[in-house]
PDB file of N, CA and C in Angstrom:
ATOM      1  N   UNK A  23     -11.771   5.728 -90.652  1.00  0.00           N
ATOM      2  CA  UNK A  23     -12.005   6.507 -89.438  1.00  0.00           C
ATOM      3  C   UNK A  23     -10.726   6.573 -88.579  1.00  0.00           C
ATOM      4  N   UNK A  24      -9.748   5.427 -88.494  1.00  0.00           N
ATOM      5  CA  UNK A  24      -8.662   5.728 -87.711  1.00  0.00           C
ATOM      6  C   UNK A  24      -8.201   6.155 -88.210  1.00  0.00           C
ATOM      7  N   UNK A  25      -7.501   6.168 -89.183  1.00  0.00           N
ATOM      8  CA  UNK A  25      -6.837   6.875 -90.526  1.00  0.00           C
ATOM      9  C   UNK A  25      -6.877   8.342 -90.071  1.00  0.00           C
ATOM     10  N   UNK A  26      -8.140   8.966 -90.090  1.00  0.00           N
ATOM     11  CA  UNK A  26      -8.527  10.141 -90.102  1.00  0.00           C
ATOM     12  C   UNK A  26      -8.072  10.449 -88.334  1.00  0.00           C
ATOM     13  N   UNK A  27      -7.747   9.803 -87.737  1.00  0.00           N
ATOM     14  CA  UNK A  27      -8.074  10.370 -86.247  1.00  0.00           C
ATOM     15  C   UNK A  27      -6.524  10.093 -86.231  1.00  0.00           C
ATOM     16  N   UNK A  28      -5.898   9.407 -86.588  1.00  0.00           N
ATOM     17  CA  UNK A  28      -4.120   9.109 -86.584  1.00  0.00           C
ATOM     18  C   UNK A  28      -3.541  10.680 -87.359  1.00  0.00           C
ATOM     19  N   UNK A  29      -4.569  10.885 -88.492  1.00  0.00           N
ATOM     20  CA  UNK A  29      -3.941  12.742 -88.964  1.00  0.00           C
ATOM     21  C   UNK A  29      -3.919  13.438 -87.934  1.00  0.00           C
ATOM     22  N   UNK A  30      -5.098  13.472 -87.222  1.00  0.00           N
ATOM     23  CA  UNK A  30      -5.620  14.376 -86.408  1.00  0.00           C
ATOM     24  C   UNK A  30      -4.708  15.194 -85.327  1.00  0.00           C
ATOM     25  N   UNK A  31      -4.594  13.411 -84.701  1.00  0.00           N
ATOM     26  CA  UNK A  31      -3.515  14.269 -83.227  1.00  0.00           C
ATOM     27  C   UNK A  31      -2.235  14.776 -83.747  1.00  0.00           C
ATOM     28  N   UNK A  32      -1.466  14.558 -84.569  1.00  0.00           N
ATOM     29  CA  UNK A  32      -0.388  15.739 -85.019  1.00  0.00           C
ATOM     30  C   UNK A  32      -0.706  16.810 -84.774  1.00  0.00           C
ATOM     31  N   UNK A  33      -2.139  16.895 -85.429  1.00  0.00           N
ATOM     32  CA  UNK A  33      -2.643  18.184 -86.310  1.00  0.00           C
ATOM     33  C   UNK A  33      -3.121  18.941 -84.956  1.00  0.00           C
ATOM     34  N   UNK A  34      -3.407  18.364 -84.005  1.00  0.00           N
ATOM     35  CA  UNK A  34      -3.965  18.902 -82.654  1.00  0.00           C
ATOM     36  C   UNK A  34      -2.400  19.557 -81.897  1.00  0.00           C
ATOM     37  N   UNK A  35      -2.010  18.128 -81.860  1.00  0.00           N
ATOM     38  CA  UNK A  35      -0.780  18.385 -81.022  1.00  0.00           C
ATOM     39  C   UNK A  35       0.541  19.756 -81.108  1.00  0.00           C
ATOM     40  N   UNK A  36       0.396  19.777 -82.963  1.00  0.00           N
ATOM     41  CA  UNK A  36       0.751  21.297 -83.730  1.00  0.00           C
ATOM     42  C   UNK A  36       0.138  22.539 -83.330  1.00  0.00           C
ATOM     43  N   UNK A  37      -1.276  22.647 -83.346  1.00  0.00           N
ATOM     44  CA  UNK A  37      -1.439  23.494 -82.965  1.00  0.00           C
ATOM     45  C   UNK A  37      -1.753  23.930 -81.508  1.00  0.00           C
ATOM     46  N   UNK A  38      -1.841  22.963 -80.517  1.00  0.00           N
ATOM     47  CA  UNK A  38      -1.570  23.185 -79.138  1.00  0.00           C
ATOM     48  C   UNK A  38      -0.179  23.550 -78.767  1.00  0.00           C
ATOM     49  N   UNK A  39       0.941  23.529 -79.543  1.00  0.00           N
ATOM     50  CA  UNK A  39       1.963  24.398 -79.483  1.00  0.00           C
ATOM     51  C   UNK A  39       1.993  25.941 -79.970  1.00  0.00           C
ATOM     52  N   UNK A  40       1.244  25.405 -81.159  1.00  0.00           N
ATOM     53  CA  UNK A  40       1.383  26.939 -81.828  1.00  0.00           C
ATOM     54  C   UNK A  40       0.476  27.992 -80.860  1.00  0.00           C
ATOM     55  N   UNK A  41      -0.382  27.630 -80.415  1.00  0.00           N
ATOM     56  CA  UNK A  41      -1.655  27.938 -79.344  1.00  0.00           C
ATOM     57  C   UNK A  41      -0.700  28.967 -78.007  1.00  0.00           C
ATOM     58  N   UNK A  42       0.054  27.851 -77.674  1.00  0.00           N
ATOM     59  CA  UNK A  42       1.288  27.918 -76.775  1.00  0.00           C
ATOM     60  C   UNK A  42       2.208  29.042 -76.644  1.00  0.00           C
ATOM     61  N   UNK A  43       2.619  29.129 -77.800  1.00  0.00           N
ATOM     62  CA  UNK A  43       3.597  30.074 -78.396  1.00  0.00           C
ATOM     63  C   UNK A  43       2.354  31.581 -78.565  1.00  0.00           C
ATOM     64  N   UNK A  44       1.477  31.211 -79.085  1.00  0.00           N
ATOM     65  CA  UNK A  44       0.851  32.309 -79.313  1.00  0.00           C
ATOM     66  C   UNK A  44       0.634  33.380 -77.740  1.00  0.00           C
ATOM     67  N   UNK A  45      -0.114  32.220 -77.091  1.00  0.00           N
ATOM     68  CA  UNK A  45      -0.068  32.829 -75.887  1.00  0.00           C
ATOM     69  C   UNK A  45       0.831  33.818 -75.106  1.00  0.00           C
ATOM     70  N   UNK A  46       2.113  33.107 -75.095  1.00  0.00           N
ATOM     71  CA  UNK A  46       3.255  33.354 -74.573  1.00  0.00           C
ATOM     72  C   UNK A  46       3.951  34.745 -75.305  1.00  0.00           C
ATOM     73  N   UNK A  47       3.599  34.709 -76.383  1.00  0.00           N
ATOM     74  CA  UNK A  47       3.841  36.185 -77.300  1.00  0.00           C
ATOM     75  C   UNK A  47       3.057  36.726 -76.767  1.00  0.00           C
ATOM     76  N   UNK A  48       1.510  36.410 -76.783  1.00  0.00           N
ATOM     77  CA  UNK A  48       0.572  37.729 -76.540  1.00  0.00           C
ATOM     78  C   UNK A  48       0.609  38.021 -74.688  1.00  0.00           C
ATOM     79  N   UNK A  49       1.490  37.302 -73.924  1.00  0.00           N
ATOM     80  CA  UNK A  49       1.710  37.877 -73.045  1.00  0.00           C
ATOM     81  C   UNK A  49       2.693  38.816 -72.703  1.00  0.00           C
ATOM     82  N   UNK A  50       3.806  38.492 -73.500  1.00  0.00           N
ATOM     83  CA  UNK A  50       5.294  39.009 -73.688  1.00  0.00           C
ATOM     84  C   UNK A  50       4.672  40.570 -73.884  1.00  0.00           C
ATOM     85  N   UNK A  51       4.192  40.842 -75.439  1.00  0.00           N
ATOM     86  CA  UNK A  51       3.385  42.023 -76.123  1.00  0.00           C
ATOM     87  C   UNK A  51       2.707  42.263 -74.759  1.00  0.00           C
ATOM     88  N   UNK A  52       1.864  41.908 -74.390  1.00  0.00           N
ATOM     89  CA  UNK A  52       0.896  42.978 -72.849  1.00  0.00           C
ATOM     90  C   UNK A  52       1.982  43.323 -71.716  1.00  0.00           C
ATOM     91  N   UNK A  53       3.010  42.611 -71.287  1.00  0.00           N
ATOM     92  CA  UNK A  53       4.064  43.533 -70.462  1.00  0.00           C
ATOM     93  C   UNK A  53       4.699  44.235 -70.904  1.00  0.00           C
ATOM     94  N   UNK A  54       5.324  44.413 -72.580  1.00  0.00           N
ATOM     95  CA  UNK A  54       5.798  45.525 -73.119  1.00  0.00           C
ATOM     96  C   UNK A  54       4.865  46.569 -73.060  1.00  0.00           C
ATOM     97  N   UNK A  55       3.426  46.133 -73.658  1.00  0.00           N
ATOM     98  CA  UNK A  55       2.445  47.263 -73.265  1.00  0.00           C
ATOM     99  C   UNK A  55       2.174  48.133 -72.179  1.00  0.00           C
ATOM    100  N   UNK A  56       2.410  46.822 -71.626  1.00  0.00           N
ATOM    101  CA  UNK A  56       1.972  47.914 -69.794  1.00  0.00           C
ATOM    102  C   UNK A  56       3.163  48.524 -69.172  1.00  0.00           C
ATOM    103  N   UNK A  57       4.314  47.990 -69.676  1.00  0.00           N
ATOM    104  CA  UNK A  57       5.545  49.153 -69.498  1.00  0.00           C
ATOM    105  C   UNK A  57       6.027  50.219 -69.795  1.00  0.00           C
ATOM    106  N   UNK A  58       5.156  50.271 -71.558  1.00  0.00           N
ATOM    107  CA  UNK A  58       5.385  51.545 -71.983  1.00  0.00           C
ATOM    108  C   UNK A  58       4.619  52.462 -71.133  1.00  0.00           C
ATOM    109  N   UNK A  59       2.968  51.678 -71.407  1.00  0.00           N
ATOM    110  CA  UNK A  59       2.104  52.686 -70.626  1.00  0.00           C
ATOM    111  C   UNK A  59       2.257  53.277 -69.584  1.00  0.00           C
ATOM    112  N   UNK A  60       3.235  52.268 -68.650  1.00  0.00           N
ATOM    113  CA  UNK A  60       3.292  52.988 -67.721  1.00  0.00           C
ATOM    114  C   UNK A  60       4.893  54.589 -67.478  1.00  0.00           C
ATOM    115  N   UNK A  61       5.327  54.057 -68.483  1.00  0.00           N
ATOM    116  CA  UNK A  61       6.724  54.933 -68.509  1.00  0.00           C
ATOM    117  C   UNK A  61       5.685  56.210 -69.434  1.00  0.00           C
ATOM    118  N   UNK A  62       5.025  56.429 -70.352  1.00  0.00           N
ATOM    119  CA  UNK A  62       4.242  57.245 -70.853  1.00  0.00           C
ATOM    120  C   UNK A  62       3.402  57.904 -69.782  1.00  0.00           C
ATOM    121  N   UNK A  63       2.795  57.055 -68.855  1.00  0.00           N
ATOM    122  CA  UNK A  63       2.140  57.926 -67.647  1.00  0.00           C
ATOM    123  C   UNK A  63       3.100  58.684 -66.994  1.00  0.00           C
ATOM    124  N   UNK A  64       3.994  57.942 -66.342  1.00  0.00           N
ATOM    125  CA  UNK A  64       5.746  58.712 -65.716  1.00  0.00           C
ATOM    126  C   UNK A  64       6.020  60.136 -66.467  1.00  0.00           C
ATOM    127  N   UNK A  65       6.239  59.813 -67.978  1.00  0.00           N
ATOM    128  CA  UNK A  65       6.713  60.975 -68.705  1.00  0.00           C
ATOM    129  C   UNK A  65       5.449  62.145 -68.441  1.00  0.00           C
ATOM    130  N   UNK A  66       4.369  61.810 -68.464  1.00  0.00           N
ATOM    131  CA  UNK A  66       3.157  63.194 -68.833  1.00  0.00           C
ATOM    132  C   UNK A  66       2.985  63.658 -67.377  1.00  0.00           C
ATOM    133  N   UNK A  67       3.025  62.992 -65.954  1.00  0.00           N
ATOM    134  CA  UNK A  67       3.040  63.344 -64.893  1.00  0.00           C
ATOM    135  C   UNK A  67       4.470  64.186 -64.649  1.00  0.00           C
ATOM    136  N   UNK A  68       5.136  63.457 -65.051  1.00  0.00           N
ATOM    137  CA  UNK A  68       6.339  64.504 -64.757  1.00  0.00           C
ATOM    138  C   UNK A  68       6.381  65.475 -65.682  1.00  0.00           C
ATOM    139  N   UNK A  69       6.109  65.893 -66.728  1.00  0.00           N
ATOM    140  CA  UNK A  69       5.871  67.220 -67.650  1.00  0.00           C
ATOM    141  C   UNK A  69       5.012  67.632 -68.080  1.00  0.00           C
ATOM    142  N   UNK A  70       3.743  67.372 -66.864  1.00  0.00           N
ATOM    143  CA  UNK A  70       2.470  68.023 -67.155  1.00  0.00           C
ATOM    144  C   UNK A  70       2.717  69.462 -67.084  1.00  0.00           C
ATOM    145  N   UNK A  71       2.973  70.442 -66.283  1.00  0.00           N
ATOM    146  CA  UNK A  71       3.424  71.571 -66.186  1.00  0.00           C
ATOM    147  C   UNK A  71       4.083  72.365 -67.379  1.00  0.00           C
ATOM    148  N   UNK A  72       5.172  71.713 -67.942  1.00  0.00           N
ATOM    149  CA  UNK A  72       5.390  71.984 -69.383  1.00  0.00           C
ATOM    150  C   UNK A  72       4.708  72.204 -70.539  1.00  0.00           C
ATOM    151  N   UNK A  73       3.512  71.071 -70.197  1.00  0.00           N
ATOM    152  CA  UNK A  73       2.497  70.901 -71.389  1.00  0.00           C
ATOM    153  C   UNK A  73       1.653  72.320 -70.826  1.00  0.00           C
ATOM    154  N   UNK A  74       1.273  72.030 -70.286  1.00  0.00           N
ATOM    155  CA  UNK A  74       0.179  72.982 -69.634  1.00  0.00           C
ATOM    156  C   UNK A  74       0.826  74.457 -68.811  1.00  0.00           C
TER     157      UNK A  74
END
């Protein structure tokens, strides 16, 4: 049983980084998102007239 619980916390402690990192990407990715989106709103407001 300790044996098994001495694997463990690595195995925790690994992926509470990787967890970490993940996060931190999938926040990085949502401000690129919301920058494009918002430079894509910019572009169609400013050449709605063109389109239309």
């Amino acid at each position: 049983m300790w044996d098994g619980d001495a694997k463990c916390i690595p195995l925790r402690r690994m992926l509470s980084a990787e967890a970490r990192r993940e996060t931190s990407h999938l926040r990085l990715s949502r401000i690129q998102e919301f920058g494009k989106l918002a430079r894509i709103n910019r572009f169609t407001r400013s050449s709605r007239d063109t389109h239309r």
